[in-house]
Short mmCIF file of C-alpha atoms and ligand atoms in Angstrom, two decimals:
data_model
loop_
_atom_site.label_atom_id
_atom_site.label_comp_id
_atom_site.label_asym_id
_atom_site.label_seq_id
_atom_site.Cartn_x
_atom_site.Cartn_y
_atom_site.Cartn_z
CA MET A 245 109.92 -71.62 11.24
CA ALA A 246 114.05 -71.70 10.81
CA GLU A 247 115.18 -70.44 14.35
CA LYS A 248 113.15 -71.09 17.02
CA TYR A 249 112.00 -68.26 19.37
CA ILE A 250 109.72 -67.59 22.29
CA LEU A 251 108.39 -63.71 22.59
CA VAL A 252 108.86 -62.55 26.34
CA THR A 253 107.19 -59.37 27.48
CA GLY A 254 108.76 -57.60 30.45
CA GLY A 255 111.88 -59.62 30.48
CA ALA A 256 113.76 -56.61 32.02
CA GLY A 257 111.66 -56.61 35.28
CA PHE A 258 112.13 -58.84 38.45
CA ILE A 259 110.59 -61.53 37.25
CA GLY A 260 111.04 -61.63 33.53
CA ALA A 261 114.55 -61.04 33.79
CA ASN A 262 114.97 -63.77 36.22
CA PHE A 263 112.86 -65.87 33.84
CA VAL A 264 115.06 -64.94 30.62
CA LEU A 265 118.11 -66.02 32.64
CA ASP A 266 116.63 -69.38 33.86
CA TRP A 267 115.36 -69.89 30.33
CA LEU A 268 118.47 -69.26 28.39
CA GLY A 269 120.21 -71.74 31.07
CA ASN A 270 117.60 -74.55 30.50
CA GLU A 271 115.97 -74.41 27.09
CA SER A 272 117.27 -74.11 23.61
CA ALA A 273 114.61 -71.73 21.80
CA ALA A 274 116.08 -68.01 21.41
CA ILE A 275 114.19 -65.20 23.12
CA VAL A 276 112.79 -61.94 21.65
CA ASN A 277 112.64 -59.84 24.65
CA LEU A 278 110.05 -57.07 24.33
CA ASP A 279 110.34 -54.47 27.11
CA LYS A 280 109.45 -50.64 27.46
CA LEU A 281 112.04 -50.12 30.25
CA THR A 282 109.66 -48.40 32.49
CA TYR A 283 111.33 -47.24 36.01
CA ALA A 284 110.99 -50.90 36.71
CA GLY A 285 112.59 -52.29 33.58
CA ASN A 286 116.26 -52.70 34.00
CA LEU A 287 119.07 -53.70 31.38
CA GLY A 288 121.27 -54.32 34.10
CA ASN A 289 119.10 -57.27 35.48
CA LEU A 290 120.19 -58.86 31.78
CA GLN A 291 124.18 -57.83 31.91
CA SER A 292 124.83 -61.84 31.97
CA VAL A 293 123.31 -62.51 28.95
CA ARG A 294 124.22 -59.43 26.87
CA ASN A 295 126.71 -61.27 24.27
CA ASP A 296 124.19 -64.18 24.10
CA PRO A 297 123.12 -64.12 20.70
CA ARG A 298 119.91 -66.43 21.77
CA HIS A 299 118.67 -62.98 23.25
CA LEU A 300 117.39 -60.29 21.33
CA PHE A 301 116.39 -57.43 23.46
CA VAL A 302 113.82 -54.92 21.95
CA ARG A 303 112.92 -51.46 23.41
CA GLY A 304 108.99 -50.96 22.94
CA ASP A 305 105.58 -51.14 24.52
CA ILE A 306 103.15 -54.01 24.54
CA CYS A 307 100.37 -51.39 23.75
CA ASP A 308 101.82 -50.55 20.07
CA PRO A 309 100.26 -52.95 17.87
CA GLY A 310 102.32 -52.55 14.62
CA LEU A 311 105.35 -52.96 17.02
CA VAL A 312 104.06 -56.28 18.31
CA THR A 313 102.71 -57.20 14.92
CA GLY A 314 106.09 -56.79 13.29
CA LEU A 315 107.92 -59.02 16.01
CA LEU A 316 105.69 -61.65 15.82
CA GLU A 317 105.78 -61.95 12.13
CA ARG A 318 109.69 -61.46 11.93
CA HIS A 319 110.63 -63.70 14.26
CA ARG A 320 107.65 -66.23 14.11
CA PRO A 321 107.95 -67.59 17.92
CA SER A 322 106.07 -70.57 19.12
CA ALA A 323 105.02 -68.81 22.66
CA ILE A 324 104.35 -65.47 23.89
CA VAL A 325 104.84 -65.75 27.65
CA HIS A 326 103.29 -62.36 29.00
CA PHE A 327 105.09 -60.81 32.19
CA ALA A 328 104.84 -57.09 31.15
CA ALA A 329 102.66 -55.05 33.53
CA GLU A 330 102.50 -52.38 35.78
CA SER A 331 103.35 -54.49 39.09
CA HIS A 332 103.41 -52.33 42.41
CA VAL A 333 99.98 -52.10 44.60
CA ASP A 334 101.21 -48.42 46.46
CA ARG A 335 101.84 -47.02 42.82
CA SER A 336 98.74 -48.23 41.50
CA ILE A 337 96.86 -46.08 44.41
CA HIS A 338 98.95 -42.92 43.85
CA GLY A 339 98.34 -43.10 39.80
CA PRO A 340 95.82 -45.84 38.71
CA GLU A 341 96.10 -44.80 34.94
CA ASP A 342 99.25 -46.42 33.69
CA PHE A 343 97.73 -49.86 35.49
CA VAL A 344 95.00 -49.79 33.32
CA GLN A 345 96.76 -48.64 30.53
CA THR A 346 99.52 -51.57 30.29
CA ASN A 347 97.87 -54.16 32.26
CA VAL A 348 94.47 -53.81 30.60
CA VAL A 349 94.74 -52.27 27.41
CA GLY A 350 98.34 -53.68 26.71
CA THR A 351 97.37 -57.16 27.29
CA PHE A 352 94.39 -56.81 24.96
CA ARG A 353 96.89 -55.43 22.42
CA LEU A 354 98.80 -58.35 22.85
CA LEU A 355 95.98 -60.72 22.78
CA GLU A 356 94.68 -59.11 19.37
CA ALA A 357 98.16 -59.30 17.79
CA ALA A 358 98.23 -62.78 18.91
CA ARG A 359 95.47 -64.06 17.74
CA ALA A 360 95.85 -62.39 14.13
CA TYR A 361 99.54 -64.25 14.05
CA PHE A 362 97.71 -67.31 15.41
CA SER A 363 95.19 -67.27 12.54
CA LYS A 364 97.86 -67.65 9.72
CA LEU A 365 99.91 -70.08 11.35
CA SER A 366 99.85 -73.87 9.68
CA ALA A 367 98.28 -76.55 11.22
CA ALA A 368 101.51 -77.82 13.16
CA GLU A 369 102.29 -74.26 14.57
CA ARG A 370 99.17 -73.56 15.60
CA GLU A 371 99.26 -76.68 17.70
CA ALA A 372 102.53 -76.05 18.93
CA PHE A 373 101.72 -72.28 19.74
CA ARG A 374 101.33 -71.20 23.48
CA PHE A 375 100.30 -67.92 25.09
CA LEU A 376 101.27 -68.11 28.84
CA HIS A 377 99.65 -65.19 30.73
CA VAL A 378 101.69 -64.19 33.83
CA SER A 379 99.12 -63.16 36.78
CA THR A 380 98.68 -62.98 40.64
CA ASP A 381 96.96 -64.34 43.43
CA GLU A 382 95.57 -60.50 44.04
CA VAL A 383 92.97 -61.06 41.90
CA TYR A 384 91.25 -63.21 44.36
CA GLY A 385 90.93 -60.49 47.04
CA ASN A 386 91.48 -60.97 50.85
CA LEU A 387 91.07 -63.91 52.89
CA GLY A 388 90.14 -64.23 56.83
CA PRO A 389 92.45 -65.67 59.08
CA GLY A 390 90.86 -69.50 59.05
CA ASP A 391 89.89 -69.31 55.45
CA PRO A 392 91.22 -71.97 52.92
CA ALA A 393 94.03 -71.06 50.49
CA PHE A 394 93.28 -69.49 47.32
CA SER A 395 92.35 -72.47 44.53
CA GLU A 396 91.65 -71.89 40.77
CA SER A 397 88.02 -71.79 41.55
CA SER A 398 88.26 -69.19 43.90
CA PRO A 399 85.94 -66.31 43.04
CA TYR A 400 87.29 -62.64 41.76
CA ALA A 401 87.50 -60.25 44.19
CA PRO A 402 90.17 -57.49 43.24
CA ASN A 403 90.42 -54.82 46.15
CA SER A 404 93.23 -52.64 44.75
CA PRO A 405 93.56 -50.75 41.11
CA TYR A 406 96.73 -53.06 40.38
CA SER A 407 94.71 -56.41 41.10
CA ALA A 408 91.79 -54.76 39.41
CA SER A 409 93.81 -54.39 36.02
CA LYS A 410 95.48 -57.78 36.30
CA ALA A 411 91.78 -59.39 37.07
CA ALA A 412 90.53 -57.48 34.00
CA SER A 413 93.65 -58.87 31.83
CA ASP A 414 93.00 -62.42 33.17
CA HIS A 415 89.45 -62.29 32.04
CA LEU A 416 90.59 -61.34 28.29
CA ALA A 417 92.93 -63.53 28.31
CA ARG A 418 90.06 -66.51 29.17
CA ALA A 419 87.65 -64.81 26.73
CA TYR A 420 90.23 -65.00 24.12
CA PHE A 421 90.71 -69.00 24.73
CA HIS A 422 86.78 -69.45 25.00
CA THR A 423 85.80 -67.39 22.05
CA TYR A 424 88.79 -67.27 19.40
CA GLY A 425 90.47 -70.61 20.46
CA LEU A 426 93.88 -68.79 21.39
CA PRO A 427 96.03 -71.15 23.31
CA ILE A 428 96.22 -69.66 26.34
CA VAL A 429 97.39 -70.79 30.05
CA THR A 430 97.23 -68.84 32.79
CA THR A 431 99.28 -69.26 36.21
CA ASN A 432 98.24 -66.90 39.33
CA CYS A 433 101.23 -66.62 41.33
CA SER A 434 101.82 -65.21 45.26
CA ASN A 435 104.12 -62.90 46.49
CA ASN A 436 107.84 -63.15 44.66
CA TYR A 437 111.28 -62.26 46.23
CA GLY A 438 114.91 -63.13 45.18
CA PRO A 439 117.86 -61.18 42.96
CA TYR A 440 116.80 -57.99 40.81
CA GLN A 441 113.40 -57.11 42.62
CA PHE A 442 113.37 -53.34 42.27
CA PRO A 443 113.65 -51.82 45.61
CA GLU A 444 109.90 -50.62 46.10
CA LYS A 445 108.68 -53.94 47.68
CA LEU A 446 108.92 -55.16 51.37
CA ILE A 447 111.47 -57.13 51.15
CA PRO A 448 114.02 -55.17 49.16
CA VAL A 449 112.99 -51.63 50.92
CA VAL A 450 113.76 -53.45 54.24
CA ILE A 451 117.28 -54.67 52.98
CA LEU A 452 118.48 -50.96 52.03
CA ASN A 453 116.90 -49.26 54.13
CA ALA A 454 118.36 -51.36 57.18
CA LEU A 455 121.75 -51.13 55.47
CA ALA A 456 121.29 -47.34 54.89
CA VAL A 457 120.45 -47.30 58.85
CA LYS A 458 117.14 -45.72 57.60
CA ARG A 459 113.25 -46.77 59.37
CA LEU A 460 111.88 -49.98 58.11
CA PRO A 461 108.45 -49.07 57.50
CA VAL A 462 106.01 -51.33 58.33
CA TYR A 463 102.10 -50.61 57.25
CA GLY A 464 99.35 -50.80 59.91
CA ASP A 465 99.70 -53.31 62.49
CA GLY A 466 102.29 -55.43 60.28
CA LYS A 467 100.04 -58.42 60.77
CA GLN A 468 99.05 -58.84 57.15
CA VAL A 469 99.95 -62.41 55.87
CA ARG A 470 101.91 -63.04 52.39
CA ASP A 471 102.75 -66.39 50.72
CA TRP A 472 106.12 -65.95 49.71
CA LEU A 473 107.66 -67.93 46.98
CA TYR A 474 111.49 -67.82 45.74
CA VAL A 475 111.42 -66.12 42.01
CA ASN A 476 113.36 -68.99 40.52
CA ASP A 477 110.64 -71.23 41.81
CA HIS A 478 108.11 -68.96 39.94
CA CYS A 479 110.08 -69.15 36.79
CA GLY A 480 110.48 -73.13 37.12
CA ALA A 481 106.33 -73.18 37.16
CA VAL A 482 106.10 -70.84 34.39
CA ARG A 483 108.40 -73.20 32.25
CA LEU A 484 106.49 -75.90 33.44
CA ALA A 485 103.03 -74.32 32.60
CA LEU A 486 104.21 -73.56 29.24
CA ALA A 487 105.44 -77.23 28.21
CA LYS A 488 102.76 -79.25 29.76
CA GLY A 489 99.85 -76.94 30.92
CA LYS A 490 96.35 -77.64 29.76
CA LEU A 491 94.85 -75.31 27.31
CA GLY A 492 92.15 -72.88 28.93
CA GLU A 493 93.74 -73.80 32.16
CA VAL A 494 94.61 -71.80 35.26
CA TYR A 495 97.50 -72.93 37.71
CA ASN A 496 97.88 -71.28 40.89
CA VAL A 497 101.46 -71.26 42.24
CA GLY A 498 102.55 -70.44 45.60
CA GLY A 499 105.24 -70.84 48.22
CA SER A 500 103.13 -72.62 51.00
CA SER A 501 104.90 -70.21 53.01
CA GLU A 502 102.73 -67.89 55.05
CA GLN A 503 104.20 -65.04 56.89
CA THR A 504 102.97 -61.93 58.30
CA ASN A 505 104.97 -58.70 57.26
CA ILE A 506 106.22 -58.02 60.75
CA THR A 507 108.04 -61.78 61.07
CA VAL A 508 109.50 -61.32 57.50
CA VAL A 509 110.95 -57.88 58.08
CA GLU A 510 112.38 -59.47 61.52
CA GLN A 511 113.57 -62.17 59.69
CA VAL A 512 115.35 -60.01 57.18
CA CYS A 513 116.75 -58.07 60.27
CA ALA A 514 118.20 -61.28 61.89
CA ILE A 515 120.12 -62.48 58.82
CA LEU A 516 121.69 -58.81 58.69
CA ASP A 517 122.73 -58.95 62.09
CA GLU A 518 124.72 -61.95 61.55
CA LEU A 519 126.17 -61.18 57.89
CA ARG A 520 126.53 -57.22 58.52
CA PRO A 521 125.97 -56.56 62.46
CA ARG A 522 125.83 -52.78 63.43
CA PRO A 523 127.77 -51.69 66.24
CA SER A 524 125.05 -49.38 67.62
CA GLY A 525 122.82 -52.19 67.89
CA LYS A 526 119.96 -54.86 66.22
CA HIS A 527 118.57 -53.85 63.01
CA GLU A 528 115.26 -54.37 64.04
CA SER A 529 115.13 -51.31 66.31
CA LEU A 530 114.96 -49.53 62.87
CA ILE A 531 111.38 -51.20 62.43
CA GLU A 532 108.75 -48.64 62.52
CA PHE A 533 104.65 -49.14 62.24
CA VAL A 534 103.45 -46.37 59.58
CA LYS A 535 100.32 -45.35 58.36
CA ASP A 536 98.84 -48.24 56.41
CA ARG A 537 98.15 -48.96 52.85
CA PRO A 538 94.32 -48.03 51.59
CA GLY A 539 92.44 -51.11 50.96
CA HIS A 540 95.21 -53.09 52.41
CA ASP A 541 94.33 -57.21 51.93
CA ARG A 542 94.81 -58.71 54.90
CA ARG A 543 95.75 -62.19 53.85
CA TYR A 544 96.87 -63.90 50.71
CA ALA A 545 97.50 -67.64 50.63
CA ILE A 546 97.85 -70.17 47.89
CA ASP A 547 96.36 -73.56 47.23
CA ALA A 548 99.14 -75.07 44.48
CA SER A 549 98.04 -78.46 44.81
CA LYS A 550 96.98 -78.27 41.17
CA ILE A 551 100.05 -77.21 39.24
CA THR A 552 101.74 -80.28 41.64
CA ARG A 553 99.33 -82.79 41.20
CA GLU A 554 98.78 -82.27 37.28
CA LEU A 555 102.31 -80.93 36.39
CA GLY A 556 104.90 -82.27 38.95
CA TRP A 557 105.74 -78.64 40.00
CA LYS A 558 107.25 -78.27 43.59
CA ARG A 559 109.14 -75.50 45.03
CA THR A 560 112.72 -76.30 45.63
CA GLU A 561 113.58 -73.23 47.95
CA SER A 562 112.37 -72.54 51.79
CA PHE A 563 111.89 -69.52 53.08
CA ASP A 564 114.73 -69.26 55.14
CA SER A 565 117.05 -70.60 52.31
CA GLY A 566 115.66 -68.08 49.86
CA LEU A 567 115.74 -65.16 52.01
CA ARG A 568 119.34 -65.85 53.02
CA LYS A 569 120.20 -65.77 49.42
CA THR A 570 118.42 -63.01 48.51
CA VAL A 571 119.88 -60.80 51.27
CA THR A 572 123.10 -61.90 50.25
CA TRP A 573 122.68 -61.18 46.68
CA TYR A 574 121.74 -57.36 47.82
CA LEU A 575 125.12 -57.61 49.86
CA ASP A 576 127.08 -58.53 46.96
CA ASN A 577 125.59 -56.50 44.10
CA THR A 578 126.31 -52.91 45.58
CA ASP A 579 126.70 -51.74 41.95
CA TRP A 580 123.20 -52.72 40.66
CA VAL A 581 121.76 -51.20 43.96
CA ALA A 582 123.53 -47.99 43.64
CA ALA A 583 122.35 -47.60 39.94
CA VAL A 584 118.61 -48.41 40.53
CA THR A 585 118.18 -46.02 43.64
CA SER A 586 119.51 -42.94 42.09
CA GLY A 587 117.18 -39.91 40.86
CA ALA A 588 113.67 -41.20 40.10
CA TYR A 589 113.62 -43.61 42.91
CA ARG A 590 114.20 -41.13 45.54
CA HIS A 591 111.25 -39.46 44.37
CA TRP A 592 109.16 -42.43 44.66
CA ILE A 593 110.30 -42.94 48.39
CA ASP A 594 109.35 -39.45 49.06
CA THR A 595 106.00 -39.71 47.70
CA ASN A 596 105.19 -43.08 49.54
CA TYR A 597 106.23 -42.50 52.63
CA ALA A 598 106.62 -38.76 53.54
CA GLY A 599 103.06 -38.69 54.86
CA ARG A 600 103.42 -41.69 56.80
P1 NAD B 717 108.23 -55.44 37.36
O1 NAD B 717 107.58 -54.30 37.66
O2 NAD B 717 109.58 -55.73 38.12
O3 NAD B 717 108.37 -55.59 35.98
C1 NAD B 717 107.73 -55.25 35.03
C2 NAD B 717 108.27 -55.23 33.59
O4 NAD B 717 107.39 -54.69 32.69
C3 NAD B 717 109.34 -53.89 33.40
O5 NAD B 717 110.49 -54.41 33.08
C4 NAD B 717 108.70 -53.13 32.82
O6 NAD B 717 109.53 -52.10 32.08
C5 NAD B 717 107.96 -53.65 31.69
N1 NAD B 717 106.90 -53.12 31.28
C6 NAD B 717 105.77 -52.23 32.03
N2 NAD B 717 105.16 -51.64 31.08
C7 NAD B 717 105.33 -52.20 29.68
C8 NAD B 717 104.75 -52.17 28.44
N3 NAD B 717 103.56 -51.15 28.44
N4 NAD B 717 105.54 -52.52 27.62
C9 NAD B 717 106.36 -53.37 27.64
N5 NAD B 717 106.97 -53.64 28.80
C10 NAD B 717 106.38 -53.22 29.77
O7 NAD B 717 107.33 -56.86 37.47
P2 NAD B 717 107.32 -58.23 37.97
O8 NAD B 717 107.29 -58.30 39.53
O9 NAD B 717 108.49 -58.33 37.39
O10 NAD B 717 106.08 -58.92 37.56
C11 NAD B 717 105.85 -59.34 36.53
C12 NAD B 717 104.69 -60.22 36.35
O11 NAD B 717 104.25 -61.02 37.21
C13 NAD B 717 103.37 -58.80 36.43
O12 NAD B 717 102.38 -59.27 35.49
C14 NAD B 717 103.14 -59.17 37.70
O13 NAD B 717 101.72 -58.76 37.62
C15 NAD B 717 103.21 -60.86 37.95
N6 NAD B 717 103.63 -60.85 39.44
C16 NAD B 717 104.30 -60.24 40.12
C17 NAD B 717 104.23 -60.86 41.70
C18 NAD B 717 105.48 -60.54 42.34
O14 NAD B 717 105.48 -60.70 43.33
N7 NAD B 717 106.30 -59.55 41.96
C19 NAD B 717 103.64 -62.16 42.20
C20 NAD B 717 102.54 -62.74 41.10
C21 NAD B 717 102.55 -62.69 39.75
O1 DAU B 718 100.88 -61.39 45.44
C1 DAU B 718 101.40 -61.19 44.54
C2 DAU B 718 101.63 -59.66 44.24
O2 DAU B 718 102.65 -59.45 45.51
C3 DAU B 718 102.26 -59.01 42.85
O3 DAU B 718 100.82 -59.72 42.24
C4 DAU B 718 102.58 -57.70 43.05
O4 DAU B 718 103.19 -56.98 41.80
C5 DAU B 718 103.53 -57.54 44.02
O5 DAU B 718 104.23 -56.16 44.20
C6 DAU B 718 103.25 -57.99 45.47
O6 DAU B 718 102.25 -57.25 45.91
P1 DAU B 718 102.45 -56.75 47.53
O7 DAU B 718 101.65 -55.36 47.71
O8 DAU B 718 101.80 -57.80 48.50
O9 DAU B 718 103.81 -56.63 47.53
P2 DAU B 718 104.78 -55.57 48.39
O10 DAU B 718 106.19 -56.32 48.71
O11 DAU B 718 104.40 -53.86 47.90
O12 DAU B 718 104.06 -55.60 50.06
C7 DAU B 718 104.35 -56.53 50.67
C8 DAU B 718 103.29 -56.56 52.27
O13 DAU B 718 103.92 -55.86 52.76
C9 DAU B 718 101.95 -55.79 51.94
O14 DAU B 718 101.45 -56.70 52.95
C10 DAU B 718 102.67 -54.44 52.70
C11 DAU B 718 103.34 -54.41 53.11
N1 DAU B 718 104.83 -53.50 53.20
C12 DAU B 718 105.07 -52.95 51.94
C13 DAU B 718 105.94 -52.05 51.91
C14 DAU B 718 106.79 -51.47 50.09
C15 DAU B 718 104.74 -52.86 54.06
O15 DAU B 718 104.64 -52.85 55.25
N2 DAU B 718 105.98 -51.71 54.32
C16 DAU B 718 106.68 -51.23 52.93
O16 DAU B 718 107.39 -50.24 52.98
#
């Protein structure tokens, strides 16, 4: 291989773009970034590397076998890091088909292309090659209040069309390791937050609504629990799993930072009260409890002791420090916010929140 590449899918989305930036700042290999640029993909996330010769952006679909095969043959990557997905649970409830198409069929097509490519590599190249499959804690389903956190041996019990499609992709990845010997490592991560998150997910919805003096919609009683991880810590875990993960293994990644949704919203409000006080009152007065998400999982929590013990991973950001950084980022990046909240975004907000 003349020049060393990795292929990243979905590298213009929230976590993918953070990963691309993190990778280029820490590693020597170049990136081929394959992204379809759906509503969630945004080249504005990659502005800072637009002139970096180590970043090659390709607009395209992971479901297109000819395109993927051509990229593998042309750039001969030593790894595939697979982020591309439809990622929003609420959208999967309104329209599950895209989730099956990209998350299940797309992952299958990518695995097939990787399998054909892998079979033609030299012994040394095969030894080095990795397929890193990025997945979610949602595949494990719902925890009761006293249940132990999800471990890598927790049974799969997905409850939303999104998590079912991710679970299917995990099973395909697992099967390609066991059946064909494709060198797969899978990570299952908890809720990410941080810069460049599309404002359909809880934390950016709350920040931007609060700034616009709109209601802060909290589903149901707001006592659902999520385990929050700053996105850069997730990126570090993926790099580590790629470098040192054992083939065929799964690594859970989480923030050890369980929070109820209402607490998260209150903390965002408190930071905004400090950084952007409202003359007419505290931001939390905008909180409104709205109709719950159907099939809403009550609690997720990740036991990340395996990746800590075996690969030496540790989160670096606490929820307090990460949330403050995140709110500050949205306050400082008004152009980015203006660009993503125009047009189709407003249509989604009407679709999801109008009846609530
Ligand atoms: P995102 O929705 O912000 O980004 C997804 C990206 O994939 C977008 O750039 C989109 O254009 C691209 N994409 C979608 N369909 C595609 C296709 N058919 N071909 C090529 N590109 C396509 O998602 P995210 O939050 O960054 O999540 C990335 C990955 O991490 C997903 O696999 C998700 O399941 C997983 N994950 C997310 C979280 C989280 O909290 N956001 C937590 C754990 C795991
Ligand atoms: O757990 C990992 C998962 O985290 C990822 O696999 C998904 O891709 C990612 O979207 C995220 O899923 P969630 O459904 O947990 O994220 P979301 O930000 O949509 O919601 C977080 C919690 O907040 C959830 O309990 C629903 C609630 N919520 C969400 C929104 C958008 C609200 O109360 N109000 C809202 O307006």
